[in-house]
């Protein structure tokens, strides 16, 4: 389970935090690190100093330009978030998140990304809207800004606790099926890349339909993203929705406005 | 409860770790720090830099020569320990420890100390033998040495979780707002009747679109029901989806099939 949990750090400014994050990861048995557009040299001396022996994780970290690339193969994407956002999103605590992971990671092809934002400004709304869930580490309201490596430490610790709990529990059932909802599921979850293709398709179709105006988007796509990410689509649901959009596209293409009365 | 938990750091070598520990403490609502025979200047620039705003805790830290002085008034002393010692000692995990604290701190005069050892060698056997219990943070056996500030972070986090749990157990809050997702939501949930009207509308539109054949329904509507019920739609999401369906209906009504090539 732990080998299919990826830590994704976006726009990190301080190499010491990358090092601290890798040490926290290795301590807890995680080893998959992706960096998105780091704002520092990830191989700075300070990174290795704080890694304190987890140098191999610093060396192995993949660097991406975009969040999309870093999480394309992930079936559950979780963003670390401060509490209040204009558009509320499903928000869970670290323990509830970790306790859901053995189930989320039961299907063989599943992979989870835990995404952390910039030291100063966190994740952007656009980034948060690419996440199925947001996780919030409860902190003192008067002093709520966690150090980045400390936030990674807390979530990595909870992941390890959850993993240890599964090992203490009885021998695992042969959970081949996806079960993000506490029961054996019939279809594997859709990947992040599938979801992004779906959202792009949905936006195109709604634009053609003139229901959506990209020049005056308001919160439409944000609300639809929130809805469908919250539902955590499986691959067949994804196919059905893409099928509906494709059929609509065809009808919109194949039909012309009927002549109006009097013309 | 949190105001009667003291963090005690023995023989700390790196001022950055003192700063990191104070930041972790303040994040989690702890503010009582004692330093025993530090092997660095606790007010070094690096301490303030890592404290990142928790400077007041660095300034307020009391410095003692001996562990005895630092914990004299404590009713429960817990030492952070690596797992194996010659003499087995009651060893608990961070969660079990934290969950015992509300009880341990119920008496008015009670006070708990969480004691952390040196970066390189931890606590001595003599120091460990002054503790009521030892707490062990489960780590990767191949890479078990936690950074000092990270260890403080994990225990402080668990203390806060346990404290929050006692508050949740207390009289329920006035939950007027819909919050099926762990956060105050922006719109009330759709009613059952709303959902049924939506499903009826969805089925009509998909039938008109010839995506759905009521005479050969297969599992289409069942799967769409499962998806949208699982998402637990709010009233605005419901309005958006009904709006999309209504716009599609209008387009399907207003348009006629274009003449085919060759006809």
Short mmCIF file of C-alpha atoms in Angstrom, two decimals:
data_model
loop_
_atom_site.label_atom_id
_atom_site.label_comp_id
_atom_site.label_asym_id
_atom_site.label_seq_id
_atom_site.Cartn_x
_atom_site.Cartn_y
_atom_site.Cartn_z
CA UNK A 1 0.00 0.00 0.00
CA UNK A 2 2.65 2.54 1.01
CA UNK A 3 4.49 2.06 -2.29
CA UNK A 4 1.48 3.44 -4.18
CA UNK A 5 1.26 6.70 -2.28
CA UNK A 6 2.96 9.61 -4.01
CA UNK A 7 3.89 12.87 -2.33
CA UNK A 8 3.62 15.83 -4.72
CA UNK A 9 5.16 19.16 -3.76
CA UNK A 10 4.22 22.17 -5.86
CA UNK A 11 6.38 25.27 -6.20
CA UNK A 12 8.57 24.57 -3.18
CA UNK A 13 10.88 27.52 -2.37
CA UNK A 14 13.16 26.07 0.27
CA UNK A 15 15.37 23.07 -0.55
CA UNK A 16 15.46 22.31 3.19
CA UNK A 17 11.75 21.56 3.03
CA UNK A 18 12.30 19.08 0.19
CA UNK A 19 14.95 17.38 2.28
CA UNK A 20 12.77 17.43 5.38
CA UNK A 21 9.88 15.98 3.40
CA UNK A 22 12.01 13.10 2.07
CA UNK A 23 13.24 12.28 5.55
CA UNK A 24 9.66 12.24 6.84
CA UNK A 25 8.65 10.05 3.90
CA UNK A 26 11.42 7.51 4.39
CA UNK A 27 10.79 7.39 8.12
CA UNK A 28 7.22 6.38 7.37
CA UNK A 29 8.01 4.05 4.49
CA UNK A 30 6.98 6.24 1.53
CA UNK A 31 9.37 6.68 -1.38
CA UNK A 32 7.56 8.22 -4.33
CA UNK A 33 8.22 11.96 -4.57
CA UNK A 34 7.22 14.27 -7.42
CA UNK A 35 8.10 17.94 -7.60
CA UNK A 36 6.07 20.35 -9.69
CA UNK A 37 7.81 23.52 -10.84
CA UNK A 38 10.06 23.84 -7.78
CA UNK A 39 11.17 27.40 -7.09
CA UNK A 40 14.57 26.24 -5.83
CA UNK A 41 17.26 23.74 -6.72
CA UNK A 42 15.93 20.45 -5.30
CA UNK A 43 19.50 19.16 -5.11
CA UNK A 44 20.81 22.07 -3.10
CA UNK A 45 23.14 21.17 -0.23
CA UNK A 46 20.40 22.14 2.24
CA UNK A 47 18.06 19.50 0.79
CA UNK A 48 20.59 16.73 1.41
CA UNK A 49 21.40 18.12 4.83
CA UNK A 50 17.77 17.97 5.99
CA UNK A 51 17.19 14.65 4.18
CA UNK A 52 19.75 13.23 6.58
CA UNK A 53 20.21 9.92 4.84
CA UNK A 54 17.13 9.93 2.65
CA UNK A 55 19.30 11.28 -0.17
CA UNK A 56 18.15 8.57 -2.55
CA UNK A 57 14.61 10.02 -2.43
CA UNK A 58 15.92 13.48 -3.26
CA UNK A 59 17.86 11.99 -6.18
CA UNK A 60 14.91 9.94 -7.41
CA UNK A 61 12.34 12.75 -7.25
CA UNK A 62 10.77 13.40 -10.63
CA UNK A 63 10.33 17.02 -11.65
CA UNK A 64 7.31 18.12 -13.69
CA UNK A 65 6.14 21.40 -15.12
CA UNK A 66 2.49 20.79 -14.36
CA UNK A 67 0.43 19.10 -11.67
CA UNK A 68 -1.40 17.16 -14.40
CA UNK A 69 1.75 15.29 -15.38
CA UNK A 70 2.64 14.50 -11.80
CA UNK A 71 -0.72 12.89 -11.04
CA UNK A 72 -1.87 11.62 -14.45
CA UNK A 73 -1.79 7.95 -13.37
CA UNK A 74 -3.35 8.57 -9.94
CA UNK A 75 -6.84 7.33 -9.12
CA UNK A 76 -7.24 9.48 -6.01
CA UNK A 77 -5.79 12.97 -5.75
CA UNK A 78 -5.91 14.69 -2.37
CA UNK A 79 -4.92 18.30 -1.86
CA UNK A 80 -3.66 19.67 1.45
CA UNK A 81 -5.69 22.74 2.14
CA UNK A 82 -6.28 25.44 4.67
CA UNK A 83 -9.86 25.46 5.76
CA UNK A 84 -11.75 28.27 4.13
CA UNK A 85 -12.21 28.57 0.40
CA UNK A 86 -14.90 30.43 -1.47
CA UNK A 87 -16.29 27.18 -2.85
CA UNK A 88 -16.43 24.52 -0.13
CA UNK A 89 -15.03 21.14 -1.13
CA UNK A 90 -15.25 17.78 0.64
CA UNK A 91 -12.82 18.25 3.52
CA UNK A 92 -11.50 15.50 5.72
CA UNK A 93 -8.96 15.18 8.48
CA UNK A 94 -5.66 13.31 8.14
CA UNK A 95 -6.89 10.30 10.11
CA UNK A 96 -10.11 9.84 8.15
CA UNK A 97 -8.12 10.22 4.96
CA UNK A 98 -5.51 7.67 6.00
CA UNK A 99 -8.14 5.22 7.16
CA UNK A 100 -9.76 5.41 3.73
CA UNK A 101 -6.52 4.59 1.91
CA UNK A 102 -6.38 0.80 2.33
CA UNK A 103 -9.75 0.69 0.59
CA UNK A 104 -8.86 3.28 -2.04
CA UNK A 105 -5.65 1.38 -2.77
CA UNK A 106 -7.20 -2.08 -2.88
CA UNK A 107 -7.47 -2.21 -6.69
CA UNK A 108 -4.16 -3.24 -8.19
CA UNK A 109 -3.87 -0.27 -10.55
CA UNK A 110 -4.83 2.37 -8.03
CA UNK A 111 -2.45 5.08 -6.94
CA UNK A 112 -2.89 7.99 -4.54
CA UNK A 113 -1.31 11.44 -4.72
CA UNK A 114 -1.05 13.70 -1.68
CA UNK A 115 -0.48 17.19 -3.04
CA UNK A 116 1.12 20.00 -1.04
CA UNK A 117 1.30 23.63 -2.14
CA UNK A 118 3.76 26.47 -1.85
CA UNK A 119 5.18 27.49 1.52
CA UNK A 120 3.67 30.96 1.25
CA UNK A 121 0.43 30.56 -0.66
CA UNK A 122 -0.47 26.86 -0.64
CA UNK A 123 -2.39 25.42 -3.56
CA UNK A 124 -4.20 27.62 -6.05
CA UNK A 125 -7.93 27.25 -6.54
CA UNK A 126 -7.24 25.71 -9.96
CA UNK A 127 -5.00 23.11 -8.34
CA UNK A 128 -7.49 22.39 -5.58
CA UNK A 129 -10.15 21.88 -8.22
CA UNK A 130 -8.13 18.99 -9.63
CA UNK A 131 -8.40 17.09 -6.35
CA UNK A 132 -11.03 14.57 -5.37
CA UNK A 133 -10.79 15.56 -1.74
CA UNK A 134 -9.11 18.17 0.39
CA UNK A 135 -7.37 17.22 3.60
CA UNK A 136 -7.02 19.73 6.41
CA UNK A 137 -4.64 19.21 9.32
CA UNK A 138 -6.40 20.67 12.34
CA UNK A 139 -4.23 23.40 13.81
CA UNK A 140 -4.37 26.18 16.33
CA UNK A 141 -6.53 28.85 14.65
CA UNK A 142 -4.20 31.55 15.98
CA UNK A 143 -1.15 29.98 14.36
CA UNK A 144 -2.25 27.71 11.62
CA UNK A 145 0.58 27.75 9.11
CA UNK A 146 2.34 24.39 9.28
CA UNK A 147 5.84 24.00 7.97
CA UNK A 148 5.72 22.09 4.68
CA UNK A 149 7.90 19.19 5.86
CA UNK A 150 5.87 19.03 9.08
CA UNK A 151 2.65 18.72 7.09
CA UNK A 152 4.19 15.91 5.03
CA UNK A 153 5.32 14.30 8.30
CA UNK A 154 1.82 14.32 9.77
CA UNK A 155 0.17 12.83 6.68
CA UNK A 156 2.95 10.28 6.13
CA UNK A 157 2.66 9.26 9.78
CA UNK A 158 -1.09 8.76 9.44
CA UNK A 159 -0.57 6.73 6.26
CA UNK A 160 1.84 4.45 8.10
CA UNK A 161 -0.55 4.12 11.05
CA UNK A 162 -3.34 3.10 8.70
CA UNK A 163 -1.09 0.61 6.96
CA UNK A 164 0.02 -0.90 10.26
CA UNK A 165 -3.63 -1.21 11.29
CA UNK A 166 -4.40 -3.23 8.16
CA UNK A 167 -1.55 -5.58 8.97
CA UNK A 168 -2.81 -6.06 12.50
CA UNK A 169 -6.29 -6.77 11.20
CA UNK A 170 -7.16 -10.23 9.96
CA UNK A 171 -5.65 -11.54 6.72
CA UNK A 172 -6.91 -9.30 3.97
CA UNK A 173 -9.71 -10.45 1.71
CA UNK A 174 -8.84 -10.87 -1.95
CA UNK A 175 -9.92 -7.38 -2.85
CA UNK A 176 -9.49 -7.26 -6.57
CA UNK A 177 -12.35 -4.88 -7.12
CA UNK A 178 -12.16 -1.18 -6.52
CA UNK A 179 -13.81 -0.18 -3.28
CA UNK A 180 -13.57 3.50 -2.61
CA UNK A 181 -16.86 3.42 -0.72
CA UNK A 182 -16.41 0.74 1.86
CA UNK A 183 -17.77 -2.09 -0.25
CA UNK A 184 -16.32 -4.16 -3.05
CA UNK A 185 -16.88 -2.08 -6.17
CA UNK A 186 -17.62 -3.37 -9.65
CA UNK A 187 -15.32 -1.18 -11.71
CA UNK A 188 -11.90 0.34 -11.17
CA UNK A 189 -11.74 4.08 -10.48
CA UNK A 190 -11.17 6.57 -13.27
CA UNK A 191 -7.66 8.00 -13.38
CA UNK A 192 -6.83 11.67 -13.01
CA UNK A 193 -6.02 11.92 -16.71
CA UNK A 194 -9.43 10.37 -17.57
CA UNK A 195 -11.13 12.92 -15.34
CA UNK A 196 -9.32 15.84 -16.92
CA UNK A 197 -10.26 14.61 -20.42
CA UNK A 198 -13.85 14.34 -19.24
CA UNK A 199 -13.86 17.89 -17.84
CA UNK A 200 -12.35 19.24 -21.06
CA UNK A 201 -15.02 17.40 -23.07
CA UNK A 202 -17.80 18.57 -20.75
CA UNK A 203 -16.67 22.18 -21.08
CA UNK A 204 -16.52 21.95 -24.90
CA UNK A 205 -19.99 20.46 -25.12
CA UNK A 206 -21.53 22.95 -22.69
CA UNK A 207 -19.91 25.75 -24.70
CA UNK A 208 -21.32 24.43 -27.98
CA UNK A 209 -24.67 24.15 -26.24
CA UNK A 210 -24.27 27.81 -25.22
CA UNK A 211 -24.94 26.85 -21.63
CA UNK A 212 -21.39 27.84 -20.74
CA UNK A 213 -19.61 31.01 -21.78
CA UNK A 214 -15.83 30.62 -21.39
CA UNK A 215 -15.53 34.41 -21.47
CA UNK A 216 -17.87 34.68 -18.50
CA UNK A 217 -17.36 31.36 -16.78
CA UNK A 218 -18.58 32.33 -13.31
CA UNK A 219 -18.28 29.24 -11.11
CA UNK A 220 -19.88 26.76 -13.49
CA UNK A 221 -16.94 24.50 -14.21
CA UNK A 222 -15.67 24.78 -10.64
CA UNK A 223 -19.01 23.54 -9.36
CA UNK A 224 -19.20 20.71 -11.88
CA UNK A 225 -15.62 19.70 -11.05
CA UNK A 226 -16.44 19.64 -7.39
CA UNK A 227 -19.51 17.50 -8.00
CA UNK A 228 -17.88 14.89 -10.23
CA UNK A 229 -14.61 14.70 -8.28
CA UNK A 230 -16.57 14.28 -5.07
CA UNK A 231 -18.46 11.38 -6.60
CA UNK A 232 -15.14 9.73 -7.44
CA UNK A 233 -16.23 8.26 -10.77
CA UNK A 234 -15.46 4.70 -11.67
CA UNK A 235 -14.32 3.81 -15.17
CA UNK A 236 -17.75 2.69 -16.41
CA UNK A 237 -19.48 5.81 -15.10
CA UNK A 238 -16.81 7.78 -16.90
CA UNK A 239 -17.58 5.89 -20.11
CA UNK A 240 -21.30 6.55 -19.73
CA UNK A 241 -20.82 10.28 -19.22
CA UNK A 242 -18.38 10.50 -22.14
CA UNK A 243 -20.92 8.56 -24.21
CA UNK A 244 -23.69 11.01 -23.35
CA UNK A 245 -21.46 13.96 -24.28
CA UNK A 246 -20.40 12.28 -27.54
CA UNK A 247 -24.02 11.65 -28.49
CA UNK A 248 -24.92 15.25 -27.75
CA UNK A 249 -21.98 16.48 -29.79
CA UNK A 250 -23.14 14.42 -32.73
CA UNK A 251 -26.70 15.72 -32.49
CA UNK A 252 -25.50 19.31 -32.23
CA UNK A 253 -23.26 18.75 -35.26
CA UNK A 254 -25.72 16.81 -37.38
CA UNK A 255 -28.63 19.12 -36.88
CA UNK A 256 -29.23 22.58 -38.20
CA UNK A 257 -31.64 25.14 -36.78
CA UNK A 258 -35.11 24.47 -38.12
CA UNK A 259 -36.54 27.27 -40.26
CA UNK A 260 -38.48 29.73 -38.15
CA UNK A 261 -42.12 30.44 -38.77
CA UNK A 262 -42.59 33.18 -41.34
CA UNK A 263 -39.16 32.82 -42.89
CA UNK B 1 -5.93 20.29 28.56
CA UNK B 2 -3.32 21.43 26.00
CA UNK B 3 -2.05 24.13 28.36
CA UNK B 4 -0.92 21.45 30.80
CA UNK B 5 1.24 19.52 28.35
CA UNK B 6 4.94 20.41 28.47
CA UNK B 7 7.47 19.56 25.82
CA UNK B 8 10.92 18.86 27.27
CA UNK B 9 13.96 18.72 24.97
CA UNK B 10 17.17 17.30 26.42
CA UNK B 11 20.64 18.12 25.11
CA UNK B 12 19.50 19.56 21.80
CA UNK B 13 22.43 20.29 19.43
CA UNK B 14 20.75 22.18 16.61
CA UNK B 15 18.95 25.46 17.29
CA UNK B 16 16.91 24.86 14.13
CA UNK B 17 15.33 21.89 15.86
CA UNK B 18 14.33 24.04 18.82
CA UNK B 19 12.74 26.49 16.41
CA UNK B 20 11.04 23.70 14.46
CA UNK B 21 9.71 22.22 17.68
CA UNK B 22 8.21 25.53 18.82
CA UNK B 23 6.50 26.01 15.48
CA UNK B 24 5.04 22.49 15.69
CA UNK B 25 3.92 23.18 19.25
CA UNK B 26 2.20 26.46 18.47
CA UNK B 27 0.54 24.94 15.41
CA UNK B 28 -1.03 22.35 17.66
CA UNK B 29 -1.84 24.70 20.55
CA UNK B 30 0.95 23.77 22.98
CA UNK B 31 3.05 26.50 24.54
CA UNK B 32 5.05 25.10 27.44
CA UNK B 33 8.65 24.35 26.44
CA UNK B 34 11.51 23.36 28.73
CA UNK B 35 15.09 22.80 27.61
CA UNK B 36 17.46 20.63 29.60
CA UNK B 37 21.18 21.28 29.16
CA UNK B 38 20.94 22.38 25.52
CA UNK B 39 24.15 21.86 23.55
CA UNK B 40 23.53 24.97 21.47
CA UNK B 41 22.36 28.55 21.91
CA UNK B 42 18.56 28.22 21.99
CA UNK B 43 18.27 31.83 20.85
CA UNK B 44 20.45 31.38 17.81
CA UNK B 45 19.18 33.03 14.63
CA UNK B 46 18.41 29.58 13.19
CA UNK B 47 16.00 28.85 16.04
CA UNK B 48 13.96 31.97 15.26
CA UNK B 49 14.14 31.28 11.55
CA UNK B 50 12.61 27.80 11.90
CA UNK B 51 10.19 28.99 14.60
CA UNK B 52 8.68 31.14 11.87
CA UNK B 53 6.53 33.27 14.14
CA UNK B 54 6.54 31.11 17.24
CA UNK B 55 9.37 33.27 18.59
CA UNK B 56 7.52 33.89 21.83
CA UNK B 57 7.82 30.19 22.68
CA UNK B 58 11.56 30.27 22.03
CA UNK B 59 11.84 33.32 24.28
CA UNK B 60 9.68 31.81 27.01
CA UNK B 61 11.46 28.43 27.10
CA UNK B 62 12.88 27.69 30.52
CA UNK B 63 16.36 26.20 30.64
CA UNK B 64 17.28 23.63 33.29
CA UNK B 65 20.42 21.71 34.12
CA UNK B 66 18.62 18.50 34.96
CA UNK B 67 15.57 16.60 33.76
CA UNK B 68 14.37 16.40 37.38
CA UNK B 69 13.91 20.18 37.57
CA UNK B 70 12.14 20.37 34.24
CA UNK B 71 9.50 17.83 35.20
CA UNK B 72 9.29 18.33 38.95
CA UNK B 73 5.66 19.47 38.91
CA UNK B 74 4.51 16.90 36.34
CA UNK B 75 2.15 14.09 37.25
CA UNK B 76 2.88 12.03 34.16
CA UNK B 77 6.27 11.92 32.43
CA UNK B 78 6.52 10.24 29.07
CA UNK B 79 9.82 9.62 27.29
CA UNK B 80 10.13 9.36 23.52
CA UNK B 81 12.08 6.23 22.84
CA UNK B 82 13.39 4.05 20.08
CA UNK B 83 11.94 0.61 20.38
CA UNK B 84 14.50 -1.74 21.82
CA UNK B 85 16.02 -1.29 25.23
CA UNK B 86 17.64 -3.87 27.43
CA UNK B 87 14.97 -3.47 30.03
CA UNK B 88 11.49 -3.58 28.55
CA UNK B 89 9.33 -0.67 29.65
CA UNK B 90 5.67 0.05 29.12
CA UNK B 91 5.76 1.17 25.52
CA UNK B 92 2.82 2.77 23.80
CA UNK B 93 2.16 4.39 20.46
CA UNK B 94 1.48 8.11 20.01
CA UNK B 95 -2.25 7.60 19.54
CA UNK B 96 -2.76 5.45 22.60
CA UNK B 97 -0.71 7.94 24.59
CA UNK B 98 -2.72 10.91 23.37
CA UNK B 99 -6.01 9.16 23.99
CA UNK B 100 -4.97 8.57 27.60
CA UNK B 101 -4.22 12.24 28.19
CA UNK B 102 -7.72 13.60 28.80
CA UNK B 103 -8.00 11.15 31.69
CA UNK B 104 -4.48 11.78 32.91
CA UNK B 105 -5.13 15.51 32.85
CA UNK B 106 -8.58 15.42 34.42
CA UNK B 107 -7.37 16.31 37.93
CA UNK B 108 -6.88 20.06 38.23
CA UNK B 109 -3.27 19.92 39.38
CA UNK B 110 -2.11 17.35 36.87
CA UNK B 111 0.53 18.13 34.29
CA UNK B 112 2.12 15.98 31.60
CA UNK B 113 5.69 16.14 30.25
CA UNK B 114 6.67 14.70 26.87
CA UNK B 115 10.43 14.27 26.96
CA UNK B 116 12.62 14.09 23.84
CA UNK B 117 16.30 13.16 23.81
CA UNK B 118 19.39 14.20 21.89
CA UNK B 119 19.44 14.20 18.08
CA UNK B 120 22.21 11.60 18.01
CA UNK B 121 21.71 9.37 21.04
CA UNK B 122 18.18 9.96 22.30
CA UNK B 123 17.45 9.58 25.99
CA UNK B 124 19.85 7.78 28.30
CA UNK B 125 18.68 4.75 30.21
CA UNK B 126 18.78 6.84 33.40
CA UNK B 127 16.48 9.42 31.81
CA UNK B 128 14.13 6.79 30.43
CA UNK B 129 13.89 5.30 33.86
CA UNK B 130 12.48 8.57 35.15
CA UNK B 131 9.51 8.25 32.82
CA UNK B 132 6.17 6.67 33.64
CA UNK B 133 5.82 5.45 30.11
CA UNK B 134 7.77 5.36 26.90
CA UNK B 135 6.20 6.38 23.65
CA UNK B 136 7.47 4.99 20.38
CA UNK B 137 6.56 6.51 17.03
CA UNK B 138 6.29 3.60 14.59
CA UNK B 139 8.73 4.13 11.74
CA UNK B 140 10.25 2.31 8.82
CA UNK B 141 12.66 -0.18 10.42
CA UNK B 142 15.19 0.56 7.69
CA UNK B 143 15.19 4.28 8.39
CA UNK B 144 13.92 4.87 11.85
CA UNK B 145 15.61 8.03 13.01
CA UNK B 146 13.04 10.81 13.09
CA UNK B 147 14.09 14.42 13.04
CA UNK B 148 13.57 15.89 16.52
CA UNK B 149 11.14 18.60 15.40
CA UNK B 150 9.26 16.00 13.34
CA UNK B 151 8.88 13.78 16.41
CA UNK B 152 7.55 16.74 18.39
CA UNK B 153 5.20 17.47 15.48
CA UNK B 154 3.74 13.97 15.51
CA UNK B 155 3.14 13.87 19.27
CA UNK B 156 1.80 17.42 19.38
CA UNK B 157 -0.55 16.57 16.51
CA UNK B 158 -1.84 13.52 18.36
CA UNK B 159 -2.35 15.59 21.52
CA UNK B 160 -4.44 18.07 19.55
CA UNK B 161 -6.45 15.28 17.93
CA UNK B 162 -7.23 13.81 21.34
CA UNK B 163 -8.20 17.22 22.67
CA UNK B 164 -10.48 17.88 19.68
CA UNK B 165 -12.11 14.49 20.25
CA UNK B 166 -13.02 15.45 23.82
CA UNK B 167 -14.62 18.63 22.53
CA UNK B 168 -16.61 16.76 19.90
CA UNK B 169 -17.84 14.35 22.54
CA UNK B 170 -19.21 17.36 24.44
CA UNK B 171 -22.63 18.91 23.63
CA UNK B 172 -23.28 18.91 19.90
CA UNK B 173 -22.81 22.11 17.98
CA UNK B 174 -25.82 23.79 16.36
CA UNK B 175 -25.37 22.22 12.98
CA UNK B 176 -27.83 24.17 10.92
CA UNK B 177 -25.75 24.10 7.78
CA UNK B 178 -25.63 21.06 5.60
CA UNK B 179 -22.23 19.49 6.08
CA UNK B 180 -22.10 15.99 4.68
CA UNK B 181 -18.46 16.54 3.71
CA UNK B 182 -16.81 17.66 6.91
CA UNK B 183 -17.08 21.33 6.14
CA UNK B 184 -19.81 23.96 6.23
CA UNK B 185 -21.32 23.79 2.78
CA UNK B 186 -22.47 26.73 0.70
CA UNK B 187 -25.84 25.39 -0.37
CA UNK B 188 -28.45 23.19 1.27
CA UNK B 189 -28.70 19.62 0.03
CA UNK B 190 -31.19 18.72 -2.66
CA UNK B 191 -34.27 17.02 -1.29
CA UNK B 192 -35.30 13.50 -2.14
CA UNK B 193 -38.15 14.88 -4.25
CA UNK B 194 -35.72 17.15 -6.12
CA UNK B 195 -33.53 14.15 -6.84
CA UNK B 196 -36.42 12.12 -8.19
CA UNK B 197 -37.54 14.98 -10.44
CA UNK B 198 -33.97 15.24 -11.69
CA UNK B 199 -33.74 11.52 -12.46
CA UNK B 200 -37.05 11.61 -14.31
CA UNK B 201 -35.86 14.60 -16.34
CA UNK B 202 -32.49 12.95 -17.01
CA UNK B 203 -34.20 9.80 -18.27
CA UNK B 204 -36.53 11.78 -20.58
CA UNK B 205 -33.66 13.76 -22.08
CA UNK B 206 -31.46 10.71 -22.58
CA UNK B 207 -34.38 8.96 -24.26
CA UNK B 208 -34.97 11.89 -26.62
CA UNK B 209 -31.27 11.84 -27.34
CA UNK B 210 -31.61 8.15 -28.16
CA UNK B 211 -28.81 7.39 -25.76
CA UNK B 212 -31.23 5.54 -23.53
CA UNK B 213 -33.81 2.99 -24.65
CA UNK B 214 -36.50 2.52 -21.97
CA UNK B 215 -37.42 -0.78 -23.62
CA UNK B 216 -33.90 -2.03 -23.21
CA UNK B 217 -32.70 -0.05 -20.22
CA UNK B 218 -29.84 -2.30 -19.14
CA UNK B 219 -28.21 -0.69 -16.10
CA UNK B 220 -27.94 2.84 -17.41
CA UNK B 221 -30.29 4.66 -15.05
CA UNK B 222 -29.23 2.51 -12.11
CA UNK B 223 -25.63 3.51 -12.65
CA UNK B 224 -26.49 7.19 -13.05
CA UNK B 225 -28.62 7.07 -9.91
CA UNK B 226 -25.82 5.52 -7.99
CA UNK B 227 -23.40 8.17 -9.20
CA UNK B 228 -25.55 11.21 -8.44
CA UNK B 229 -26.92 9.91 -5.15
CA UNK B 230 -23.42 9.10 -4.00
CA UNK B 231 -22.34 12.65 -4.78
CA UNK B 232 -25.13 13.93 -2.52
CA UNK B 233 -26.05 16.91 -4.71
CA UNK B 234 -26.64 20.30 -3.21
CA UNK B 235 -29.46 22.51 -4.43
CA UNK B 236 -27.32 24.67 -6.70
CA UNK B 237 -25.68 21.65 -8.32
CA UNK B 238 -29.17 20.31 -8.87
CA UNK B 239 -30.18 23.59 -10.54
CA UNK B 240 -27.12 23.48 -12.79
CA UNK B 241 -27.83 19.92 -13.93
CA UNK B 242 -31.50 20.70 -14.51
CA UNK B 243 -30.40 23.78 -16.45
CA UNK B 244 -28.13 21.71 -18.68
CA UNK B 245 -30.93 19.22 -19.34
CA UNK B 246 -33.40 22.01 -20.09
CA UNK B 247 -31.00 23.63 -22.56
CA UNK B 248 -30.44 20.28 -24.28
CA UNK B 249 -34.18 19.70 -24.48
CA UNK B 250 -34.63 23.06 -26.14
CA UNK B 251 -31.89 22.40 -28.68
CA UNK B 252 -33.27 18.96 -29.46
CA UNK B 253 -36.73 20.47 -29.93
CA UNK B 254 -35.64 23.51 -31.93
CA UNK B 255 -33.50 21.62 -34.36
CA UNK B 256 -34.39 19.22 -37.08
CA UNK B 257 -32.13 16.64 -38.68
CA UNK B 258 -30.07 18.22 -41.45
CA UNK B 259 -30.64 16.80 -44.92
CA UNK B 260 -28.31 13.90 -45.57
CA UNK B 261 -25.84 13.93 -48.44
CA UNK B 262 -27.39 12.60 -51.63
CA UNK B 263 -30.96 13.05 -50.51
#
